[in-house]
């Protein structure tokens, strides 16, 4: 019992008058003299039992520190013992078999990778992923201690941009709290690369501010999508898409009639001969101009709800900023002409390949560029995804962070302890260029040359006979017949083919790609519609 409480009891024992101060204790002035005497006796007994014991010191907030012996070892919640050491386990300094504890520092790893053979960027237990292989290498090198090797969350692992399965990245940034100074290792970047496959490279390790997060500090991201120019040839006369467009609007003759490419087709032309002619086809000046005009419709801030999945029109997360969209001049490799479309945006939603599909399909069907504006509106329609094979993350941008550390570094030298280098891929430009040519561009073109992946995707689109793609029309408007309603099962709906999400094709898989029809192919879009918003947000970048 505190001394102040005892003084109050003594006062009440000598005076029966009510105290003038309102107390948080029971109204003792209503107690009998006998009851007060018992309280005083109990107080004397308590003081004798605690005599000589140290009183816990008060903190600044008025609370008192508790000794470890006062804490119930079986308690849970706020009174449970903190720390990662298991019950009965010796402290590290007393265990001769355990490595000494080394200091961890918040760092940014600048990496590049070919996504072939991996199930995306993010760690997924039981799956081969970029982060999974990287984390294993960090543990082997010693950048992540054995104590933290069981859970990447212990070292605050995060990434600037998440990539879908098979998607490549010339540059990406991973933030992580790691051991950057390891006895016996002079170059940790070289040591990391020794434990990684050649298609995954660490370009650099940068010491960053403790608050740094690769995802939240990233200002914007740059992507490039590559595709053969023959994807812009109008739908084949007599195909499902060609007939659907004509039946919905008799004046909707794609490309103002039969395109010259189809007029030149021979009788009973084989699929192989047709693809060979497509690869020799070259885009004209007018088609390239329409492609660039339509691509510019993506610039500025828009509602991209029709270019992702699982998002309602009113969801504020649909608002994304596209800084610039550029279409490079076509380049010919082997016999195929390729076009590169560069996207620089603040952030991208899941399945940004839908943006490329809307761009390519609208140009090849002579749908006016204004259809992109219509897709920003509240009406929901189906937009397919182009193949993963052509997508490349160029690099994330950290201009705001770099300006912040530039001010801090003005009075510091690079070897000062508080110096923080900027995050930039510019100093690795030559290595990145060689890596892209050897591990990304070459494989991309080789797979297309061997299997005609983009041609198979185009044929899957042209073979569709339903109403889902009727927003492709010469009026540039969305007809009611193709508007999707929530929870409605559509008859003859367009089915996405999972094979077009692959970027690594064996000979057997390439044969499968060439098939016109795939039975029992899962509707991946329907599966992903059921993902919650938190999961979707984590899958975006």
Coordinates of C-alpha atoms in Angstrom, one line a residue:
X1 CA 0.0 0.0 0.0
X2 CA 1.4 3.4 -0.9
X3 CA 2.3 6.0 1.7
X4 CA -0.3 8.4 0.5
X5 CA -3.0 5.8 1.1
X6 CA -1.7 5.1 4.6
X7 CA -1.9 8.8 5.5
X8 CA -5.5 8.9 4.4
X9 CA -6.3 5.9 6.6
X10 CA -4.6 7.6 9.6
X11 CA -6.5 10.7 8.9
X12 CA -9.8 8.8 8.9
X13 CA -8.9 7.1 12.1
X14 CA -8.6 10.4 13.9
X15 CA -11.4 12.2 12.2
X16 CA -14.8 11.1 11.0
X17 CA -15.3 14.1 8.7
X18 CA -15.4 13.4 5.0
X19 CA -12.2 14.3 3.1
X20 CA -12.3 17.3 0.9
X21 CA -10.6 15.6 -2.0
X22 CA -12.5 13.1 -4.2
X23 CA -10.6 9.8 -4.0
X24 CA -10.6 6.8 -6.3
X25 CA -10.8 4.5 -3.1
X26 CA -14.0 3.3 -1.3
X27 CA -15.6 5.9 1.0
X28 CA -13.7 4.9 4.2
X29 CA -15.4 7.6 6.3
X30 CA -18.5 5.3 6.3
X31 CA -16.5 2.4 7.8
X32 CA -16.7 1.5 11.5
X33 CA -13.7 2.0 13.8
X34 CA -13.3 -1.8 13.9
X35 CA -13.0 -2.0 10.1
X36 CA -10.5 0.8 10.0
X37 CA -8.3 -0.9 12.6
X38 CA -8.3 -4.1 10.5
X39 CA -7.2 -2.1 7.4
X40 CA -4.3 -0.5 9.4
X41 CA -3.2 -3.9 10.7
X42 CA -3.1 -5.3 7.2
X43 CA -1.1 -2.3 6.1
X44 CA 1.5 -2.9 8.8
X45 CA 1.8 -6.6 7.9
X46 CA 2.3 -5.7 4.2
X47 CA 5.0 -3.1 4.9
X48 CA 7.0 -5.6 7.1
X49 CA 6.9 -8.3 4.3
X50 CA 8.2 -5.9 1.7
X51 CA 10.8 -4.2 3.9
X52 CA 14.3 -4.1 2.3
X53 CA 13.1 -4.8 -1.3
X54 CA 14.0 -2.5 -4.1
X55 CA 11.1 -0.4 -5.4
X56 CA 10.9 -0.5 -9.2
X57 CA 11.9 2.8 -10.7
X58 CA 9.4 5.0 -12.5
X59 CA 9.5 5.7 -16.2
X60 CA 8.9 9.1 -17.6
X61 CA 5.3 8.2 -18.3
X62 CA 4.8 7.3 -14.6
X63 CA 4.7 3.5 -15.1
X64 CA 7.3 1.2 -13.4
X65 CA 9.8 -1.2 -14.8
X66 CA 9.1 -4.8 -13.8
X67 CA 11.9 -7.3 -13.0
X68 CA 12.1 -10.4 -15.2
X69 CA 11.4 -12.5 -12.0
X70 CA 8.1 -10.7 -11.7
X71 CA 6.9 -11.9 -15.1
X72 CA 5.0 -15.1 -15.3
X73 CA 6.9 -17.3 -17.8
X74 CA 3.7 -18.9 -18.9
X75 CA 1.9 -15.6 -19.5
X76 CA 0.7 -14.6 -22.9
X77 CA 0.2 -11.4 -24.7
X78 CA 1.8 -8.2 -23.2
X79 CA 3.4 -10.0 -20.3
X80 CA 5.0 -12.8 -22.4
X81 CA 8.8 -12.9 -22.7
X82 CA 9.9 -11.2 -25.9
X83 CA 12.6 -12.3 -28.3
X84 CA 13.3 -15.0 -30.8
X85 CA 15.2 -17.4 -28.4
X86 CA 13.2 -20.5 -27.6
X87 CA 12.6 -21.4 -23.9
X88 CA 15.6 -23.2 -22.4
X89 CA 17.9 -22.1 -25.3
X90 CA 21.2 -20.6 -24.4
X91 CA 22.0 -17.0 -25.2
X92 CA 24.1 -16.7 -28.4
X93 CA 27.2 -15.5 -26.5
X94 CA 27.2 -18.7 -24.4
X95 CA 26.7 -21.1 -27.3
X96 CA 30.1 -22.0 -28.9
X97 CA 28.4 -23.6 -32.0
X98 CA 26.5 -20.5 -33.1
X99 CA 28.0 -17.8 -35.3
X100 CA 28.5 -14.4 -33.7
X101 CA 25.8 -11.9 -34.3
X102 CA 26.7 -9.4 -37.1
X103 CA 25.0 -6.0 -37.6
X104 CA 22.3 -5.7 -40.2
X105 CA 21.8 -2.7 -42.5
X106 CA 18.8 -1.6 -44.6
X107 CA 20.0 -2.0 -48.2
X108 CA 18.6 -1.9 -51.7
X109 CA 19.6 -4.7 -54.1
X110 CA 19.5 -3.7 -57.8
X111 CA 18.8 -6.9 -59.7
X112 CA 17.9 -8.1 -63.2
X113 CA 16.4 -11.4 -64.3
X114 CA 15.0 -13.5 -67.1
X115 CA 11.6 -14.8 -65.7
X116 CA 11.8 -18.0 -67.8
X117 CA 11.1 -21.0 -65.6
X118 CA 10.0 -19.0 -62.6
X119 CA 6.5 -18.6 -61.2
X120 CA 6.8 -14.8 -60.9
X121 CA 8.8 -12.4 -58.7
X122 CA 7.3 -12.8 -55.3
X123 CA 8.2 -15.6 -52.9
X124 CA 5.6 -18.4 -53.1
X125 CA 6.3 -21.5 -50.9
X126 CA 6.8 -24.6 -53.0
X127 CA 7.3 -22.6 -56.2
X128 CA 10.5 -21.5 -58.0
X129 CA 10.4 -17.7 -57.9
X130 CA 13.0 -14.9 -58.3
X131 CA 12.8 -13.8 -54.7
X132 CA 13.0 -17.4 -53.5
X133 CA 16.2 -18.0 -55.4
X134 CA 17.6 -14.6 -54.3
X135 CA 16.8 -15.2 -50.6
X136 CA 18.5 -18.6 -50.7
X137 CA 21.6 -17.1 -52.2
X138 CA 21.7 -14.4 -49.5
X139 CA 21.4 -17.1 -46.8
X140 CA 24.3 -19.1 -48.3
X141 CA 26.5 -16.0 -48.6
X142 CA 25.8 -15.0 -45.0
X143 CA 23.9 -11.8 -45.7
X144 CA 20.9 -13.3 -43.9
X145 CA 21.7 -15.1 -40.7
X146 CA 20.5 -18.7 -40.0
X147 CA 18.1 -17.2 -37.3
X148 CA 16.3 -15.3 -40.0
X149 CA 16.6 -17.8 -42.8
X150 CA 13.1 -19.3 -42.2
X151 CA 11.1 -16.2 -42.8
X152 CA 11.9 -13.3 -45.3
X153 CA 9.6 -11.0 -43.2
X154 CA 12.2 -11.0 -40.5
X155 CA 14.5 -9.0 -42.8
X156 CA 11.8 -6.7 -44.3
X157 CA 12.0 -8.2 -47.8
X158 CA 10.1 -6.1 -50.3
X159 CA 10.3 -5.3 -54.0
X160 CA 9.7 -2.2 -56.2
X161 CA 7.7 -4.0 -58.8
X162 CA 6.0 -7.4 -58.8
X163 CA 6.1 -9.3 -62.1
X164 CA 3.8 -12.0 -63.3
X165 CA 5.0 -15.6 -64.0
X166 CA 7.6 -15.6 -66.7
X167 CA 7.9 -11.8 -67.1
X168 CA 11.4 -10.5 -67.4
X169 CA 13.1 -7.5 -65.7
X170 CA 16.3 -5.8 -66.8
X171 CA 16.1 -3.8 -63.6
X172 CA 14.2 -4.2 -60.3
X173 CA 14.9 -3.2 -56.7
X174 CA 14.6 -5.3 -53.6
X175 CA 14.7 -3.7 -50.2
X176 CA 16.1 -5.9 -47.4
X177 CA 17.8 -5.6 -44.0
X178 CA 21.0 -7.6 -44.5
X179 CA 24.5 -8.2 -43.2
X180 CA 26.6 -6.1 -45.6
X181 CA 30.0 -6.7 -44.0
X182 CA 30.9 -10.3 -43.7
X183 CA 34.3 -11.5 -42.5
X184 CA 36.3 -13.0 -45.4
X185 CA 34.1 -11.6 -48.2
X186 CA 35.4 -8.5 -49.9
X187 CA 32.7 -8.2 -52.6
X188 CA 29.2 -9.4 -51.5
X189 CA 27.7 -8.7 -54.9
X190 CA 30.1 -11.0 -56.5
X191 CA 29.4 -13.6 -53.8
X192 CA 25.7 -13.3 -54.3
X193 CA 26.0 -13.9 -58.1
X194 CA 28.1 -17.0 -57.5
X195 CA 25.1 -18.6 -55.8
X196 CA 22.6 -17.5 -58.4
X197 CA 21.8 -18.9 -61.8
X198 CA 23.1 -16.9 -64.8
X199 CA 19.6 -15.6 -65.7
X200 CA 19.4 -13.8 -62.3
X201 CA 21.9 -11.1 -61.6
X202 CA 22.6 -8.7 -58.8
X203 CA 23.9 -5.4 -60.3
X204 CA 24.6 -3.6 -57.0
X205 CA 24.0 -3.3 -53.3
X206 CA 23.2 0.2 -52.0
X207 CA 23.1 1.3 -48.4
X208 CA 19.8 3.2 -47.9
X209 CA 18.0 5.0 -45.2
X210 CA 16.5 2.9 -42.4
X211 CA 12.9 3.9 -43.5
X212 CA 13.5 2.9 -47.1
X213 CA 10.9 0.6 -48.7
X214 CA 11.4 -0.4 -52.4
X215 CA 7.7 -0.4 -53.0
X216 CA 6.5 2.8 -51.2
X217 CA 9.6 4.9 -52.1
X218 CA 9.3 4.0 -55.8
X219 CA 8.1 7.0 -57.9
X220 CA 7.4 5.2 -61.2
X221 CA 8.2 2.2 -63.3
X222 CA 9.1 1.7 -66.9
X223 CA 8.0 -1.3 -68.9
X224 CA 8.5 -2.3 -72.6
X225 CA 6.3 -4.7 -74.6
X226 CA 7.7 -6.3 -77.8
X227 CA 5.5 -7.9 -80.4
X228 CA 5.7 -8.9 -84.1
X229 CA 4.2 -6.3 -86.3
X230 CA 2.1 -9.0 -88.1
X231 CA -0.2 -8.9 -85.1
X232 CA -1.7 -5.7 -86.7
X233 CA -2.9 -7.5 -89.8
X234 CA -6.7 -7.3 -89.8
X235 CA -8.8 -10.4 -88.9
X236 CA -8.9 -13.1 -91.6
X237 CA -12.1 -13.1 -93.7
X238 CA -14.4 -15.8 -92.6
X239 CA -12.9 -16.0 -89.1
X240 CA -15.2 -15.8 -86.0
X241 CA -14.2 -12.3 -85.1
X242 CA -14.6 -11.1 -88.7
X243 CA -18.1 -12.6 -89.0
X244 CA -19.2 -11.3 -85.5
X245 CA -18.2 -7.7 -86.4
X246 CA -20.0 -7.8 -89.7
X247 CA -23.2 -9.4 -88.2
X248 CA -23.4 -6.9 -85.4
X249 CA -23.0 -4.0 -87.8
X250 CA -23.2 -4.7 -91.6
X251 CA -21.0 -1.6 -92.2
X252 CA -18.3 -2.9 -89.9
X253 CA -16.0 -4.3 -92.6
X254 CA -12.6 -4.6 -90.8
X255 CA -9.9 -2.5 -92.4
X256 CA -12.5 -1.1 -94.9
X257 CA -12.8 -4.4 -96.7
X258 CA -10.5 -7.3 -97.3
X259 CA -6.9 -6.4 -96.6
X260 CA -4.4 -6.9 -99.3
X261 CA -2.5 -9.5 -97.2
X262 CA -5.5 -11.8 -97.4
X263 CA -6.1 -11.1 -101.1
X264 CA -2.6 -12.4 -101.8
X265 CA -3.3 -15.7 -100.0
X266 CA -3.1 -18.8 -102.2
X267 CA -5.8 -21.4 -102.4
X268 CA -5.6 -23.9 -99.5
X269 CA -2.7 -22.1 -98.0
X270 CA -1.3 -24.0 -95.0
X271 CA -0.9 -22.5 -91.6
X272 CA 2.9 -22.7 -91.9
X273 CA 2.9 -20.9 -95.2
X274 CA 0.5 -18.3 -93.9
X275 CA 2.8 -17.6 -90.9
X276 CA 5.8 -17.3 -93.2
X277 CA 4.0 -14.6 -95.2
X278 CA 3.0 -12.9 -91.9
X279 CA 6.7 -12.7 -90.9
X280 CA 7.6 -11.1 -94.2
X281 CA 4.9 -8.5 -93.8
X282 CA 5.9 -4.9 -92.9
X283 CA 3.8 -2.3 -91.2
X284 CA 2.9 0.8 -93.3
X285 CA 3.2 4.5 -92.4
X286 CA -0.5 4.9 -91.8
X287 CA -0.8 1.9 -89.5
X288 CA 2.2 3.0 -87.4
X289 CA 0.7 6.5 -87.1
X290 CA -2.6 5.0 -85.9
X291 CA -0.7 2.8 -83.4
X292 CA 1.1 5.9 -81.9
X293 CA -2.1 8.0 -81.8
X294 CA -4.0 5.3 -80.0
X295 CA -1.1 4.6 -77.6
X296 CA -1.1 8.3 -76.5
X297 CA -4.7 7.8 -75.2
X298 CA -3.1 6.0 -72.2
X299 CA -1.2 9.0 -71.1
X300 CA -2.3 11.1 -68.0
X301 CA -4.5 9.9 -65.2
X302 CA -7.4 7.5 -66.0
X303 CA -9.6 4.8 -64.4
X304 CA -8.1 1.5 -65.6
X305 CA -10.8 -0.8 -64.1
X306 CA -11.3 -2.5 -67.5
X307 CA -7.6 -3.3 -67.8
X308 CA -7.4 -5.4 -64.6
X309 CA -9.5 -7.9 -62.7
X310 CA -11.4 -7.8 -59.4
X311 CA -11.9 -4.0 -59.4
X312 CA -15.2 -2.1 -59.5
X313 CA -15.4 1.2 -61.3
X314 CA -15.7 3.2 -58.1
X315 CA -12.6 1.7 -56.6
X316 CA -10.1 4.6 -56.1
X317 CA -7.2 2.3 -56.7
X318 CA -8.2 2.1 -60.4
X319 CA -6.8 5.7 -60.8
X320 CA -3.3 5.3 -62.3
X321 CA -1.0 7.9 -63.8
X322 CA 0.7 7.1 -67.1
X323 CA 3.5 9.6 -67.7
X324 CA 4.6 8.7 -71.2
X325 CA 3.8 6.1 -73.8
X326 CA 6.2 5.7 -76.7
X327 CA 6.2 3.5 -79.8
X328 CA 9.7 2.9 -81.3
X329 CA 10.4 2.5 -84.9
X330 CA 10.1 -1.2 -86.1
X331 CA 13.2 -3.4 -86.2
X332 CA 13.7 -6.6 -88.2
X333 CA 15.3 -9.6 -86.7
X334 CA 15.7 -12.7 -88.9
X335 CA 12.6 -12.4 -91.0
X336 CA 10.2 -10.9 -88.4
X337 CA 9.6 -7.2 -87.8
X338 CA 9.2 -6.3 -84.1
X339 CA 7.7 -3.2 -82.5
X340 CA 8.5 -2.0 -79.0
X341 CA 5.9 0.0 -76.9
X342 CA 7.4 1.7 -73.8
X343 CA 5.2 2.5 -70.8
X344 CA 6.3 4.9 -68.1
X345 CA 3.7 4.9 -65.3
X346 CA 3.5 5.7 -61.7
X347 CA 2.2 2.2 -61.0
X348 CA 0.6 -0.6 -62.9
X349 CA -2.4 -2.8 -62.1
X350 CA -2.4 -6.6 -62.3
X351 CA -2.5 -7.9 -66.0
X352 CA -1.3 -4.7 -67.6
X353 CA -1.0 -6.8 -70.8
X354 CA -4.7 -6.0 -71.3
X355 CA -3.5 -2.5 -72.2
X356 CA -1.4 -3.9 -75.0
X357 CA -4.3 -6.1 -76.2
X358 CA -6.7 -3.2 -76.4
X359 CA -4.1 -1.2 -78.3
X360 CA -3.2 -3.9 -80.8
X361 CA -6.8 -5.2 -81.4
X362 CA -8.2 -1.7 -81.9
X363 CA -5.6 -0.8 -84.5
X364 CA -5.9 -4.1 -86.4
X365 CA -9.7 -3.8 -86.6
X366 CA -9.6 0.0 -87.5
X367 CA -11.5 0.8 -84.3
X368 CA -11.1 4.6 -83.6
X369 CA -8.7 5.6 -80.8
X370 CA -11.6 7.1 -78.9
X371 CA -12.5 3.5 -77.8
X372 CA -9.7 3.8 -75.2
X373 CA -11.6 6.7 -73.6
X374 CA -14.8 4.7 -73.6
X375 CA -12.9 1.9 -71.7
X376 CA -12.2 4.4 -68.9
X377 CA -15.9 4.8 -68.4
X378 CA -18.2 2.9 -65.9
X379 CA -19.3 0.2 -68.4
X380 CA -17.4 -3.0 -67.9
X381 CA -16.2 -5.1 -70.8
X382 CA -13.9 -8.0 -71.4
X383 CA -10.4 -7.2 -72.6
X384 CA -8.0 -10.2 -73.2
X385 CA -4.3 -10.3 -72.3
X386 CA -1.5 -10.4 -74.8
X387 CA 1.1 -13.1 -74.2
X388 CA 3.6 -12.8 -71.3
X389 CA 6.4 -13.4 -73.7
X390 CA 6.7 -9.8 -74.8
X391 CA 6.7 -8.0 -71.5
X392 CA 9.9 -6.6 -69.9
X393 CA 10.3 -4.4 -66.8
X394 CA 13.0 -1.9 -67.7
X395 CA 13.5 -0.4 -64.3
X396 CA 11.8 1.3 -61.3
X397 CA 12.5 5.1 -60.7
X398 CA 13.5 6.6 -57.4
X399 CA 13.9 10.3 -58.2
X400 CA 12.3 11.6 -55.0
X401 CA 14.5 9.4 -52.8
X402 CA 17.6 10.4 -54.7
X403 CA 16.8 14.1 -54.3
X404 CA 16.4 13.6 -50.6
X405 CA 19.7 11.8 -50.1
X406 CA 21.4 14.3 -52.4
X407 CA 20.7 17.1 -49.9
X408 CA 22.0 14.9 -47.0
X409 CA 25.2 14.0 -49.0
X410 CA 26.2 17.6 -49.8
X411 CA 28.5 17.8 -46.8
X412 CA 29.6 14.2 -46.8
X413 CA 32.1 12.1 -48.6
X414 CA 31.3 8.7 -50.2
X415 CA 33.3 6.9 -47.5
X416 CA 31.4 8.7 -44.6
X417 CA 29.3 6.4 -42.5
X418 CA 26.1 8.5 -43.1
X419 CA 26.5 8.8 -46.9
X420 CA 23.7 7.2 -48.9
X421 CA 24.3 6.7 -52.6
X422 CA 21.5 7.3 -55.1
X423 CA 19.5 4.4 -56.6
X424 CA 20.2 4.3 -60.3
X425 CA 20.7 1.7 -63.0
X426 CA 22.7 4.1 -65.2
X427 CA 26.1 3.0 -64.0
X428 CA 25.2 -0.6 -65.0
X429 CA 23.9 0.3 -68.5
X430 CA 26.4 -1.7 -70.5
X431 CA 26.0 -4.8 -68.4
X432 CA 22.2 -4.5 -68.6
X433 CA 22.3 -4.2 -72.4
X434 CA 24.4 -7.3 -72.7
X435 CA 22.1 -9.2 -70.3
X436 CA 19.0 -8.2 -72.1
X437 CA 20.3 -9.3 -75.5
X438 CA 21.7 -12.6 -74.2
X439 CA 19.0 -13.7 -71.8
X440 CA 15.8 -11.9 -72.8
X441 CA 15.7 -10.7 -76.4
X442 CA 17.4 -13.7 -77.9
X443 CA 15.1 -16.2 -76.0
X444 CA 12.0 -14.1 -76.8
X445 CA 12.7 -14.1 -80.5
X446 CA 13.9 -17.8 -80.5
X447 CA 10.6 -18.9 -78.9
X448 CA 8.5 -16.9 -81.4
X449 CA 10.6 -18.2 -84.3
X450 CA 10.2 -21.8 -83.2
X451 CA 6.5 -21.8 -82.2
X452 CA 4.7 -18.7 -83.5
X453 CA 3.3 -17.8 -80.0
X454 CA 1.9 -14.4 -81.1
X455 CA 0.4 -15.9 -84.2
X456 CA -1.3 -18.6 -82.0
X457 CA -2.7 -15.8 -79.8
X458 CA -4.0 -13.8 -82.8
X459 CA -5.7 -17.0 -84.1
X460 CA -7.3 -17.6 -80.7
X461 CA -8.8 -14.1 -80.8
X462 CA -9.9 -14.3 -84.4
X463 CA -11.5 -17.7 -83.8
X464 CA -13.9 -16.3 -81.1
X465 CA -17.5 -16.1 -82.2
X466 CA -19.2 -14.5 -79.2
X467 CA -20.1 -11.0 -78.2
X468 CA -17.4 -10.1 -75.7
X469 CA -15.1 -8.3 -78.2
X470 CA -17.8 -6.3 -80.0
X471 CA -16.4 -3.1 -78.5
X472 CA -14.0 -3.4 -81.5
X473 CA -16.0 -1.6 -84.2
X474 CA -15.6 1.3 -86.6
X475 CA -17.8 3.6 -84.4
X476 CA -15.5 3.5 -81.4
X477 CA -18.4 3.0 -79.0
X478 CA -19.3 0.2 -76.6
X479 CA -22.6 -1.6 -77.6
X480 CA -24.8 -2.9 -74.8
X481 CA -24.5 -6.5 -76.1
X482 CA -20.9 -6.8 -74.9
X483 CA -21.3 -5.0 -71.5
X484 CA -20.6 -7.4 -68.6
X485 CA -22.9 -7.6 -65.6
X486 CA -21.7 -8.6 -62.1
X487 CA -22.1 -12.3 -61.2
X488 CA -23.7 -13.0 -64.6
X489 CA -22.6 -16.2 -66.4
X490 CA -22.1 -15.3 -70.1
X491 CA -23.0 -17.7 -72.9
X492 CA -20.0 -18.3 -75.2
X493 CA -17.7 -16.1 -73.2
X494 CA -14.1 -15.6 -74.3
X495 CA -11.7 -18.1 -72.5
X496 CA -8.2 -16.9 -71.7
X497 CA -5.6 -19.6 -72.5
X498 CA -3.1 -20.2 -69.7
X499 CA -0.5 -21.3 -72.3
X500 CA -0.1 -17.6 -73.3
X501 CA 1.1 -16.8 -69.7
X502 CA 4.2 -19.0 -70.4
X503 CA 7.6 -17.6 -71.5
X504 CA 9.5 -21.0 -71.4
X505 CA 8.3 -23.4 -74.0
X506 CA 9.6 -26.9 -74.5
X507 CA 9.1 -28.7 -77.9
X508 CA 6.0 -30.4 -76.5
X509 CA 4.5 -27.1 -75.3
X510 CA 5.1 -25.4 -78.6
X511 CA 3.1 -28.1 -80.3
X512 CA 0.3 -27.4 -77.8
X513 CA 0.5 -23.7 -78.6
X514 CA -0.2 -24.4 -82.3
X515 CA -3.5 -26.1 -81.6
X516 CA -6.6 -24.2 -82.6
X517 CA -8.7 -25.5 -79.8
X518 CA -7.7 -26.4 -76.2
X519 CA -10.2 -28.5 -74.4
X520 CA -11.0 -28.0 -70.7
X521 CA -8.8 -24.9 -70.5
X522 CA -9.3 -23.2 -67.2
X523 CA -10.9 -19.7 -67.1
X524 CA -8.1 -18.0 -65.3
X525 CA -9.8 -14.7 -65.2
X526 CA -12.8 -16.1 -63.4
X527 CA -10.5 -17.7 -60.8
X528 CA -8.7 -14.4 -60.1
X529 CA -12.0 -12.4 -59.8
X530 CA -12.4 -14.1 -56.4
X531 CA -9.1 -12.6 -55.0
X532 CA -9.6 -10.1 -52.2
X533 CA -8.4 -6.5 -52.5
X534 CA -5.4 -7.0 -50.2
X535 CA -4.2 -9.9 -52.3
X536 CA -4.7 -7.9 -55.5
X537 CA -2.8 -4.9 -54.1
X538 CA 0.1 -7.1 -53.2
X539 CA 0.2 -8.5 -56.7
X540 CA 0.3 -5.1 -58.4
X541 CA 3.4 -3.0 -59.0

